[in-house]
Amino acid sequence: MEQSRIADSIGIPLDRFIKNNQEQFQYASGELSQLLRDIALASKVVNREVNKAGLIDIMGALGSQNTAGDNQQKLDVLANIRFTRALSKGGEACALISEETESYVDLNNDGKYVIAIDPLDGSSNIDVNVSIGTIFSIYRRRSPVGTVIQEEDILQMGTDQVAAGYILYGSSTMLVYTTGHGVNGFTHDPTLGEYFLSHPDMRMPDDGKIFSINEGQALSFAPSVTKYVNYCKEKGYTGRYIGSLVADFHRNLLKGGIYIYPATAKDKNGKLRLMYECNALAFVAEQAGGLATDGRNRIMEIRPSALHQRTPFYVGSKEMVEKACSFAD
Ligand code: AHG
Ligand code: MN
Ligand code: MN
C-alpha cells in the first residue's frame, strides 16, 4: 500500500479496511474477506470471555488433555467452540484444523478455505491475568469445491497460506494479519465493539536487543542454542519471556527481537506446532521483514506430514535469526 493511502486509513474499522483491500487477494471473491470477518467476530466473543475470567467460572483446568497431551483449560475449550461455531456458520471454510481436536473438523463441503487455528495460545497464563492469544492460518482448498476434503487440502505448506494472523488479548486487544501484502494491526475499542486500524504496514526492525527463550530448559539445549544465548548475554541483550507465544512475538515484532523454542531433551522437535502456531507467525514475520526458521530451514517450506507436527522455532528480526542460525551445529 502506498504511504498516503496508509496514513489516510489509520482509524478505519477492520470491516472497511478488509473491503477496501479485497482486490489484493488473488481470488477476490469476497469469501476470504468474510472469513476474516468471521474470525474477528469470534475473537470479540472470546475477548469478552477472557475479560470476564475470574468473575465467571471459566478459569482453571478442565481435567482433560488435548491430543498433544497438554492439560486443557476451560478457556481453551470455550475458545475452540467459539471459533468453530463462527467458522461453520460462516460457510466459507470446508475444514478446520485445531490444537484442541485430534483430527480436522469437516465444516462446509462447499467452502473454499481450510483454517488452522490455535484458539487459545498461552493458556497457562489465563489464571494469572497475563496476555494470551489466538493464532490462525488460512489456506485455499486444493480439491474441487463440493467434494469431500482430501489430505492434500489439509497438509499444506506455510508458503500456501493465503492469509494468517493472530489476536492478542493483552492490555488492549489487537488483531494483526497479513494476506501477503504487508502486515496490518487493529486495536479493539471495547466501547464500540469494533477493531480499528492502529498499526498500518507493520515492519519488524531488522535487528534487535531482546531474546525470548525458556532458559529453565538451558541444560538440555543443543550446543548451538547455548552458544547463541551466551552471545546474547555477552552483547548485553535483554531477556524477555512471557510464555505466551503471541505476546512474545508481538513485542518482538514492534521492538525488534528473537523468539526461540528449540528442541529440548523433553521435546525432541521443540514444543510448538507447525500448522497452527509456527506457520502463521512465520508468514506475519516474513511479511513484516523478519525471518522464521527451525534453526536451519525456512519454516514455511517445511512439508507437514501430520496435523499436530512440532518444530523447533526461531522467529523474529532478520539479523538476529540469521545470527542464531549461524551457530547451527
Ligand atoms: P498453548 O497454550 O497453545 O499450548 O501454547 C503454549 C506455548 C506458547 O504459547 C508458549 O510460548 C510456550 O508454549 C511456552 O512453553 P514453555 O512453558 O515450555 O516455555
Ligand atoms: Mn499455543
Ligand atoms: Mn492453545
PDB file of N, CA and C in Angstrom, residues 68 70 97-99 115-118 121 135-139 154-161 163-165 245 259 261 269-284 286 292-295 297-315:
ATOM      1  N   ALA A  68      -2.120 -33.356  21.995  1.00  0.00           N
ATOM      2  CA  ALA A  68      -0.684 -33.188  22.238  1.00  0.00           C
ATOM      3  C   ALA A  68      -0.312 -33.540  23.673  1.00  0.00           C
ATOM      4  N   ASP A  70      -1.374 -31.824  26.320  1.00  0.00           N
ATOM      5  CA  ASP A  70      -1.410 -30.648  27.187  1.00  0.00           C
ATOM      6  C   ASP A  70      -2.687 -30.689  28.014  1.00  0.00           C
ATOM      7  N   ILE A  97      -8.598 -27.152  11.249  1.00  0.00           N
ATOM      8  CA  ILE A  97      -7.560 -27.863  11.994  1.00  0.00           C
ATOM      9  C   ILE A  97      -7.377 -27.080  13.284  1.00  0.00           C
ATOM     10  N   SER A  98      -7.474 -27.752  14.422  1.00  0.00           N
ATOM     11  CA  SER A  98      -7.350 -27.030  15.682  1.00  0.00           C
ATOM     12  C   SER A  98      -6.459 -27.786  16.646  1.00  0.00           C
ATOM     13  N   GLU A  99      -5.757 -27.026  17.468  1.00  0.00           N
ATOM     14  CA  GLU A  99      -4.946 -27.645  18.518  1.00  0.00           C
ATOM     15  C   GLU A  99      -5.801 -28.541  19.415  1.00  0.00           C
ATOM     16  N   ILE A 115      -8.926 -23.776   7.499  1.00  0.00           N
ATOM     17  CA  ILE A 115      -8.380 -22.928   8.558  1.00  0.00           C
ATOM     18  C   ILE A 115      -7.609 -23.789   9.554  1.00  0.00           C
ATOM     19  N   ALA A 116      -6.451 -23.307   9.962  1.00  0.00           N
ATOM     20  CA  ALA A 116      -5.713 -23.945  11.055  1.00  0.00           C
ATOM     21  C   ALA A 116      -5.655 -22.935  12.196  1.00  0.00           C
ATOM     22  N   ILE A 117      -5.955 -23.397  13.404  1.00  0.00           N
ATOM     23  CA  ILE A 117      -6.094 -22.428  14.496  1.00  0.00           C
ATOM     24  C   ILE A 117      -5.580 -22.966  15.836  1.00  0.00           C
ATOM     25  N   ASP A 118      -4.911 -22.082  16.554  1.00  0.00           N
ATOM     26  CA  ASP A 118      -4.647 -22.310  17.979  1.00  0.00           C
ATOM     27  C   ASP A 118      -5.614 -21.360  18.673  1.00  0.00           C
ATOM     28  N   ASP A 121      -3.820 -19.411  22.818  1.00  0.00           N
ATOM     29  CA  ASP A 121      -2.383 -19.637  22.964  1.00  0.00           C
ATOM     30  C   ASP A 121      -1.894 -19.002  24.265  1.00  0.00           C
ATOM     31  N   ILE A 135      -4.127 -17.836  17.284  1.00  0.00           N
ATOM     32  CA  ILE A 135      -3.304 -17.810  16.067  1.00  0.00           C
ATOM     33  C   ILE A 135      -4.085 -18.502  14.954  1.00  0.00           C
ATOM     34  N   PHE A 136      -4.070 -17.931  13.742  1.00  0.00           N
ATOM     35  CA  PHE A 136      -4.814 -18.582  12.651  1.00  0.00           C
ATOM     36  C   PHE A 136      -4.064 -18.523  11.317  1.00  0.00           C
ATOM     37  N   SER A 137      -4.256 -19.588  10.542  1.00  0.00           N
ATOM     38  CA  SER A 137      -3.754 -19.657   9.165  1.00  0.00           C
ATOM     39  C   SER A 137      -4.923 -19.980   8.257  1.00  0.00           C
ATOM     40  N   ILE A 138      -4.932 -19.397   7.068  1.00  0.00           N
ATOM     41  CA  ILE A 138      -5.988 -19.691   6.094  1.00  0.00           C
ATOM     42  C   ILE A 138      -5.346 -20.204   4.802  1.00  0.00           C
ATOM     43  N   TYR A 139      -5.845 -21.354   4.359  1.00  0.00           N
ATOM     44  CA  TYR A 139      -5.376 -21.970   3.101  1.00  0.00           C
ATOM     45  C   TYR A 139      -6.555 -22.084   2.149  1.00  0.00           C
ATOM     46  N   ILE A 154      -5.481 -30.513   3.564  1.00  0.00           N
ATOM     47  CA  ILE A 154      -5.171 -30.309   4.982  1.00  0.00           C
ATOM     48  C   ILE A 154      -3.684 -30.055   5.197  1.00  0.00           C
ATOM     49  N   LEU A 155      -2.836 -30.934   4.641  1.00  0.00           N
ATOM     50  CA  LEU A 155      -1.402 -30.846   4.932  1.00  0.00           C
ATOM     51  C   LEU A 155      -0.689 -29.943   3.931  1.00  0.00           C
ATOM     52  N   GLN A 156      -0.999 -28.671   3.970  1.00  0.00           N
ATOM     53  CA  GLN A 156      -0.367 -27.712   3.056  1.00  0.00           C
ATOM     54  C   GLN A 156       0.818 -27.036   3.755  1.00  0.00           C
ATOM     55  N   MET A 157       1.720 -26.484   2.937  1.00  0.00           N
ATOM     56  CA  MET A 157       2.899 -25.821   3.493  1.00  0.00           C
ATOM     57  C   MET A 157       2.583 -24.366   3.833  1.00  0.00           C
ATOM     58  N   GLY A 158       3.410 -23.804   4.686  1.00  0.00           N
ATOM     59  CA  GLY A 158       3.232 -22.407   5.079  1.00  0.00           C
ATOM     60  C   GLY A 158       3.208 -21.459   3.889  1.00  0.00           C
ATOM     61  N   THR A 159       3.969 -21.805   2.853  1.00  0.00           N
ATOM     62  CA  THR A 159       4.006 -20.944   1.663  1.00  0.00           C
ATOM     63  C   THR A 159       2.658 -20.938   0.935  1.00  0.00           C
ATOM     64  N   ASP A 160       1.788 -21.912   1.264  1.00  0.00           N
ATOM     65  CA  ASP A 160       0.461 -21.961   0.633  1.00  0.00           C
ATOM     66  C   ASP A 160      -0.568 -21.070   1.338  1.00  0.00           C
ATOM     67  N   GLN A 161      -0.197 -20.506   2.480  1.00  0.00           N
ATOM     68  CA  GLN A 161      -1.171 -19.690   3.220  1.00  0.00           C
ATOM     69  C   GLN A 161      -1.622 -18.502   2.358  1.00  0.00           C
ATOM     70  N   ALA A 163      -3.722 -16.215   3.935  1.00  0.00           N
ATOM     71  CA  ALA A 163      -3.812 -15.190   4.978  1.00  0.00           C
ATOM     72  C   ALA A 163      -3.446 -15.845   6.299  1.00  0.00           C
ATOM     73  N   ALA A 164      -2.983 -15.044   7.231  1.00  0.00           N
ATOM     74  CA  ALA A 164      -2.653 -15.574   8.560  1.00  0.00           C
ATOM     75  C   ALA A 164      -2.555 -14.406   9.523  1.00  0.00           C
ATOM     76  N   GLY A 165      -2.673 -14.718  10.790  1.00  0.00           N
ATOM     77  CA  GLY A 165      -2.540 -13.652  11.769  1.00  0.00           C
ATOM     78  C   GLY A 165      -2.780 -14.145  13.174  1.00  0.00           C
ATOM     79  N   LEU A 245       3.280 -17.335  23.337  1.00  0.00           N
ATOM     80  CA  LEU A 245       3.979 -17.098  22.073  1.00  0.00           C
ATOM     81  C   LEU A 245       3.501 -15.827  21.372  1.00  0.00           C
ATOM     82  N   TYR A 259      12.532 -14.796  19.123  1.00  0.00           N
ATOM     83  CA  TYR A 259      11.895 -15.793  19.975  1.00  0.00           C
ATOM     84  C   TYR A 259      12.419 -17.146  19.524  1.00  0.00           C
ATOM     85  N   TYR A 261      12.036 -21.325  20.391  1.00  0.00           N
ATOM     86  CA  TYR A 261      11.651 -22.522  21.148  1.00  0.00           C
ATOM     87  C   TYR A 261      12.382 -23.670  20.480  1.00  0.00           C
ATOM     88  N   ASN A 269      11.523 -32.365  19.037  1.00  0.00           N
ATOM     89  CA  ASN A 269      11.242 -31.497  17.882  1.00  0.00           C
ATOM     90  C   ASN A 269      10.760 -30.120  18.321  1.00  0.00           C
ATOM     91  N   GLY A 270      11.110 -29.731  19.521  1.00  0.00           N
ATOM     92  CA  GLY A 270      10.569 -28.486  20.039  1.00  0.00           C
ATOM     93  C   GLY A 270       9.154 -28.724  20.530  1.00  0.00           C
ATOM     94  N   LYS A 271       8.511 -27.660  20.976  1.00  0.00           N
ATOM     95  CA  LYS A 271       7.173 -27.825  21.551  1.00  0.00           C
ATOM     96  C   LYS A 271       6.095 -27.302  20.621  1.00  0.00           C
ATOM     97  N   LEU A 272       6.439 -26.307  19.823  1.00  0.00           N
ATOM     98  CA  LEU A 272       5.398 -25.579  19.086  1.00  0.00           C
ATOM     99  C   LEU A 272       4.953 -26.332  17.840  1.00  0.00           C
ATOM    100  N   ARG A 273       3.712 -26.094  17.476  1.00  0.00           N
ATOM    101  CA  ARG A 273       3.086 -26.831  16.384  1.00  0.00           C
ATOM    102  C   ARG A 273       3.212 -26.057  15.063  1.00  0.00           C
ATOM    103  N   LEU A 274       3.679 -26.777  14.057  1.00  0.00           N
ATOM    104  CA  LEU A 274       3.923 -26.157  12.754  1.00  0.00           C
ATOM    105  C   LEU A 274       2.649 -25.563  12.162  1.00  0.00           C
ATOM    106  N   MET A 275       1.557 -26.339  12.205  1.00  0.00           N
ATOM    107  CA  MET A 275       0.396 -25.981  11.393  1.00  0.00           C
ATOM    108  C   MET A 275      -0.477 -24.885  11.983  1.00  0.00           C
ATOM    109  N   TYR A 276      -0.472 -24.729  13.294  1.00  0.00           N
ATOM    110  CA  TYR A 276      -1.370 -23.699  13.840  1.00  0.00           C
ATOM    111  C   TYR A 276      -0.665 -22.752  14.813  1.00  0.00           C
ATOM    112  N   GLU A 277       0.663 -22.822  14.871  1.00  0.00           N
ATOM    113  CA  GLU A 277       1.394 -21.812  15.635  1.00  0.00           C
ATOM    114  C   GLU A 277       2.483 -21.188  14.756  1.00  0.00           C
ATOM    115  N   CYS A 278       3.384 -22.045  14.269  1.00  0.00           N
ATOM    116  CA  CYS A 278       4.590 -21.507  13.609  1.00  0.00           C
ATOM    117  C   CYS A 278       4.330 -20.922  12.225  1.00  0.00           C
ATOM    118  N   ASN A 279       3.549 -21.631  11.394  1.00  0.00           N
ATOM    119  CA  ASN A 279       3.368 -21.138  10.024  1.00  0.00           C
ATOM    120  C   ASN A 279       2.747 -19.740   9.980  1.00  0.00           C
ATOM    121  N   ALA A 280       1.734 -19.525  10.790  1.00  0.00           N
ATOM    122  CA  ALA A 280       1.047 -18.220  10.772  1.00  0.00           C
ATOM    123  C   ALA A 280       2.011 -17.109  11.174  1.00  0.00           C
ATOM    124  N   LEU A 281       2.753 -17.354  12.264  1.00  0.00           N
ATOM    125  CA  LEU A 281       3.653 -16.296  12.738  1.00  0.00           C
ATOM    126  C   LEU A 281       4.843 -16.126  11.787  1.00  0.00           C
ATOM    127  N   ALA A 282       5.220 -17.220  11.117  1.00  0.00           N
ATOM    128  CA  ALA A 282       6.289 -17.115  10.114  1.00  0.00           C
ATOM    129  C   ALA A 282       5.840 -16.222   8.961  1.00  0.00           C
ATOM    130  N   PHE A 283       4.606 -16.404   8.527  1.00  0.00           N
ATOM    131  CA  PHE A 283       4.067 -15.595   7.419  1.00  0.00           C
ATOM    132  C   PHE A 283       4.019 -14.111   7.824  1.00  0.00           C
ATOM    133  N   VAL A 284       3.518 -13.856   9.024  1.00  0.00           N
ATOM    134  CA  VAL A 284       3.455 -12.470   9.511  1.00  0.00           C
ATOM    135  C   VAL A 284       4.879 -11.898   9.615  1.00  0.00           C
ATOM    136  N   GLU A 286       7.685 -12.766   8.087  1.00  0.00           N
ATOM    137  CA  GLU A 286       8.305 -12.504   6.775  1.00  0.00           C
ATOM    138  C   GLU A 286       7.675 -11.299   6.094  1.00  0.00           C
ATOM    139  N   ALA A 292      11.723 -16.617   9.849  1.00  0.00           N
ATOM    140  CA  ALA A 292      11.315 -17.725  10.717  1.00  0.00           C
ATOM    141  C   ALA A 292      11.927 -19.004  10.188  1.00  0.00           C
ATOM    142  N   THR A 293      12.669 -19.708  11.060  1.00  0.00           N
ATOM    143  CA  THR A 293      13.320 -20.961  10.645  1.00  0.00           C
ATOM    144  C   THR A 293      13.164 -21.996  11.765  1.00  0.00           C
ATOM    145  N   ASP A 294      13.605 -23.226  11.452  1.00  0.00           N
ATOM    146  CA  ASP A 294      13.659 -24.241  12.507  1.00  0.00           C
ATOM    147  C   ASP A 294      15.090 -24.356  13.029  1.00  0.00           C
ATOM    148  N   GLY A 295      15.887 -23.360  12.752  1.00  0.00           N
ATOM    149  CA  GLY A 295      17.301 -23.368  13.120  1.00  0.00           C
ATOM    150  C   GLY A 295      18.162 -23.519  11.875  1.00  0.00           C
ATOM    151  N   ASN A 297      16.157 -24.450   8.391  1.00  0.00           N
ATOM    152  CA  ASN A 297      15.293 -24.321   7.212  1.00  0.00           C
ATOM    153  C   ASN A 297      14.166 -23.329   7.451  1.00  0.00           C
ATOM    154  N   ARG A 298      13.745 -22.727   6.347  1.00  0.00           N
ATOM    155  CA  ARG A 298      12.615 -21.804   6.412  1.00  0.00           C
ATOM    156  C   ARG A 298      11.361 -22.568   6.879  1.00  0.00           C
ATOM    157  N   ILE A 299      10.715 -22.032   7.904  1.00  0.00           N
ATOM    158  CA  ILE A 299       9.519 -22.701   8.458  1.00  0.00           C
ATOM    159  C   ILE A 299       8.463 -22.934   7.376  1.00  0.00           C
ATOM    160  N   MET A 300       8.221 -21.938   6.544  1.00  0.00           N
ATOM    161  CA  MET A 300       7.097 -22.035   5.601  1.00  0.00           C
ATOM    162  C   MET A 300       7.346 -23.045   4.482  1.00  0.00           C
ATOM    163  N   GLU A 301       8.590 -23.563   4.397  1.00  0.00           N
ATOM    164  CA  GLU A 301       8.860 -24.573   3.364  1.00  0.00           C
ATOM    165  C   GLU A 301       8.914 -25.990   3.922  1.00  0.00           C
ATOM    166  N   ILE A 302       8.567 -26.142   5.191  1.00  0.00           N
ATOM    167  CA  ILE A 302       8.531 -27.493   5.766  1.00  0.00           C
ATOM    168  C   ILE A 302       7.219 -28.145   5.325  1.00  0.00           C
ATOM    169  N   ARG A 303       7.336 -29.328   4.722  1.00  0.00           N
ATOM    170  CA  ARG A 303       6.106 -30.017   4.292  1.00  0.00           C
ATOM    171  C   ARG A 303       5.558 -30.807   5.459  1.00  0.00           C
ATOM    172  N   PRO A 304       4.356 -30.473   5.935  1.00  0.00           N
ATOM    173  CA  PRO A 304       3.828 -31.194   7.100  1.00  0.00           C
ATOM    174  C   PRO A 304       3.411 -32.616   6.745  1.00  0.00           C
ATOM    175  N   SER A 305       3.648 -33.532   7.665  1.00  0.00           N
ATOM    176  CA  SER A 305       3.190 -34.904   7.443  1.00  0.00           C
ATOM    177  C   SER A 305       2.128 -35.283   8.461  1.00  0.00           C
ATOM    178  N   ALA A 306       1.924 -34.430   9.447  1.00  0.00           N
ATOM    179  CA  ALA A 306       0.882 -34.698  10.455  1.00  0.00           C
ATOM    180  C   ALA A 306       0.312 -33.379  10.945  1.00  0.00           C
ATOM    181  N   LEU A 307      -0.948 -33.448  11.352  1.00  0.00           N
ATOM    182  CA  LEU A 307      -1.680 -32.259  11.801  1.00  0.00           C
ATOM    183  C   LEU A 307      -1.012 -31.547  12.978  1.00  0.00           C
ATOM    184  N   HIS A 308      -0.549 -32.360  13.929  1.00  0.00           N
ATOM    185  CA  HIS A 308      -0.042 -31.777  15.171  1.00  0.00           C
ATOM    186  C   HIS A 308       1.485 -31.815  15.241  1.00  0.00           C
ATOM    187  N   GLN A 309       2.098 -31.827  14.076  1.00  0.00           N
ATOM    188  CA  GLN A 309       3.561 -31.870  13.964  1.00  0.00           C
ATOM    189  C   GLN A 309       4.206 -30.698  14.703  1.00  0.00           C
ATOM    190  N   ARG A 310       5.307 -30.983  15.370  1.00  0.00           N
ATOM    191  CA  ARG A 310       6.032 -29.930  16.088  1.00  0.00           C
ATOM    192  C   ARG A 310       7.301 -29.563  15.334  1.00  0.00           C
ATOM    193  N   THR A 311       7.806 -28.402  15.632  1.00  0.00           N
ATOM    194  CA  THR A 311       9.081 -27.992  15.027  1.00  0.00           C
ATOM    195  C   THR A 311       9.798 -27.020  15.960  1.00  0.00           C
ATOM    196  N   PRO A 312      11.138 -27.085  15.992  1.00  0.00           N
ATOM    197  CA  PRO A 312      11.863 -26.000  16.660  1.00  0.00           C
ATOM    198  C   PRO A 312      11.511 -24.693  15.950  1.00  0.00           C
ATOM    199  N   PHE A 313      11.541 -23.591  16.659  1.00  0.00           N
ATOM    200  CA  PHE A 313      11.056 -22.341  16.074  1.00  0.00           C
ATOM    201  C   PHE A 313      11.965 -21.181  16.441  1.00  0.00           C
ATOM    202  N   TYR A 314      12.506 -20.540  15.441  1.00  0.00           N
ATOM    203  CA  TYR A 314      13.318 -19.331  15.607  1.00  0.00           C
ATOM    204  C   TYR A 314      12.616 -18.254  14.791  1.00  0.00           C
ATOM    205  N   VAL A 315      12.122 -17.227  15.430  1.00  0.00           N
ATOM    206  CA  VAL A 315      11.380 -16.214  14.671  1.00  0.00           C
ATOM    207  C   VAL A 315      11.686 -14.825  15.211  1.00  0.00           C
TER     208      VAL A 315
END
